[in-house]
XYZ file of C-alpha atoms in Angstrom:
123
model
C 0.000 0.000 0.000
C 1.218 3.478 -0.896
C -0.118 6.787 0.355
C 0.415 10.015 -1.547
C -0.228 13.560 -0.365
C 0.069 16.522 -2.711
C 0.575 20.117 -1.666
C 1.590 23.458 -3.117
C -1.336 24.365 -5.323
C -2.862 27.816 -5.396
C -4.017 30.802 -7.404
C -1.383 32.581 -9.476
C -1.194 34.897 -12.452
C -0.071 33.956 -15.916
C 3.719 33.861 -16.077
C 4.133 32.995 -12.409
C 5.654 29.846 -10.946
C 4.492 27.202 -8.487
C 6.092 24.121 -7.018
C 3.950 21.127 -6.202
C 5.082 18.454 -3.769
C 3.998 14.858 -3.417
C 4.976 13.071 -0.219
C 4.895 9.300 -0.505
C 4.720 6.713 2.245
C 4.470 2.962 2.194
C 6.236 0.370 0.065
C 7.847 2.075 -2.902
C 10.331 0.063 -4.902
C 13.206 1.679 -6.724
C 11.767 0.472 -10.027
C 8.583 2.474 -9.536
C 7.833 5.722 -11.275
C 6.000 8.710 -9.897
C 3.751 10.595 -12.251
C 1.940 13.893 -12.318
C -1.409 14.176 -14.032
C -3.943 16.962 -14.258
C -7.636 17.224 -14.872
C -9.496 20.356 -15.882
C -13.280 20.650 -15.559
C -15.037 18.708 -18.285
C -11.811 17.172 -19.564
C -10.113 13.823 -19.194
C -7.194 13.345 -16.866
C -3.979 13.945 -18.798
C -0.351 13.061 -18.288
C 1.993 15.879 -17.283
C 5.319 14.391 -16.212
C 6.910 11.330 -14.634
C 10.164 10.363 -12.966
C 11.619 7.011 -12.019
C 12.720 6.597 -8.418
C 15.941 4.866 -9.415
C 18.021 6.693 -11.975
C 15.650 9.620 -12.239
C 14.700 9.264 -15.890
C 11.953 11.709 -16.763
C 9.156 12.101 -19.264
C 7.044 15.141 -20.088
C 3.924 15.997 -22.006
C 4.620 18.189 -25.008
C 2.415 20.927 -23.580
C 4.646 21.421 -20.526
C 8.088 20.491 -21.803
C 10.522 23.325 -21.207
C 8.271 24.943 -18.589
C 7.781 22.180 -16.004
C 10.458 20.148 -14.245
C 9.874 16.978 -12.248
C 12.396 15.970 -9.596
C 12.621 13.729 -6.565
C 14.245 13.616 -3.170
C 14.653 9.954 -2.360
C 15.655 10.651 1.230
C 12.366 12.459 1.812
C 10.288 10.159 -0.395
C 9.017 13.287 -2.095
C 8.504 14.201 -5.727
C 8.260 17.782 -6.944
C 6.779 19.472 -9.970
C 8.279 22.882 -10.620
C 5.953 24.813 -12.885
C 7.255 27.962 -14.547
C 5.703 30.351 -17.054
C 2.257 29.196 -16.086
C -0.604 29.730 -18.514
C -4.358 29.871 -17.941
C -4.648 26.541 -19.758
C -2.567 24.952 -16.996
C -5.510 25.434 -14.638
C -6.545 22.029 -13.299
C -6.465 19.710 -10.329
C -3.017 18.150 -10.239
C -2.567 14.596 -9.026
C 0.497 12.544 -8.256
C 0.446 8.803 -8.690
C 2.731 5.793 -8.573
C 3.183 2.986 -11.077
C 5.281 -0.121 -11.482
C 4.622 -0.161 -15.227
C 7.177 0.758 -17.869
C 4.646 2.861 -19.773
C 4.293 5.947 -17.619
C 2.075 8.237 -19.673
C -1.147 6.264 -19.261
C -3.292 6.951 -16.228
C -4.716 3.441 -16.076
C -1.205 2.080 -15.481
C -1.009 3.864 -12.146
C -1.960 2.005 -8.984
C -2.101 4.659 -6.281
C -3.237 8.271 -6.434
C -3.148 11.304 -4.204
C -6.155 13.456 -3.467
C -5.123 16.239 -5.828
C -4.270 19.905 -5.439
C -5.905 22.770 -7.304
C -3.836 25.036 -9.515
C -5.569 28.093 -10.936
C -3.819 30.453 -13.327
C -5.516 33.765 -14.039
C -4.892 35.749 -17.201
């Protein structure tokens, strides 16, 4: 069992930055990946970024590449999502999740999810 708790969301203006955190507890193997997804009202949940616990290989959605950075602190069992140059279209509830699958961009491959944190970007 894995528990995930996100924090760091809020209301910002376009062009601002935010850093989301996801604190993980429970049995997390080094082969697992942590992912960030987001869901805007009326839209499907979409992949944002992912990082593998061991080695730190990352993956990003095209819409955030170059603006968002995912990182991890293994000692703290915490994953971060640094979001820069935020746009109104980044407004969504952001979720972190954990998967043991190799394919990290698909939500259905993830086994455990946090409760989500709201990010709102005003124009």
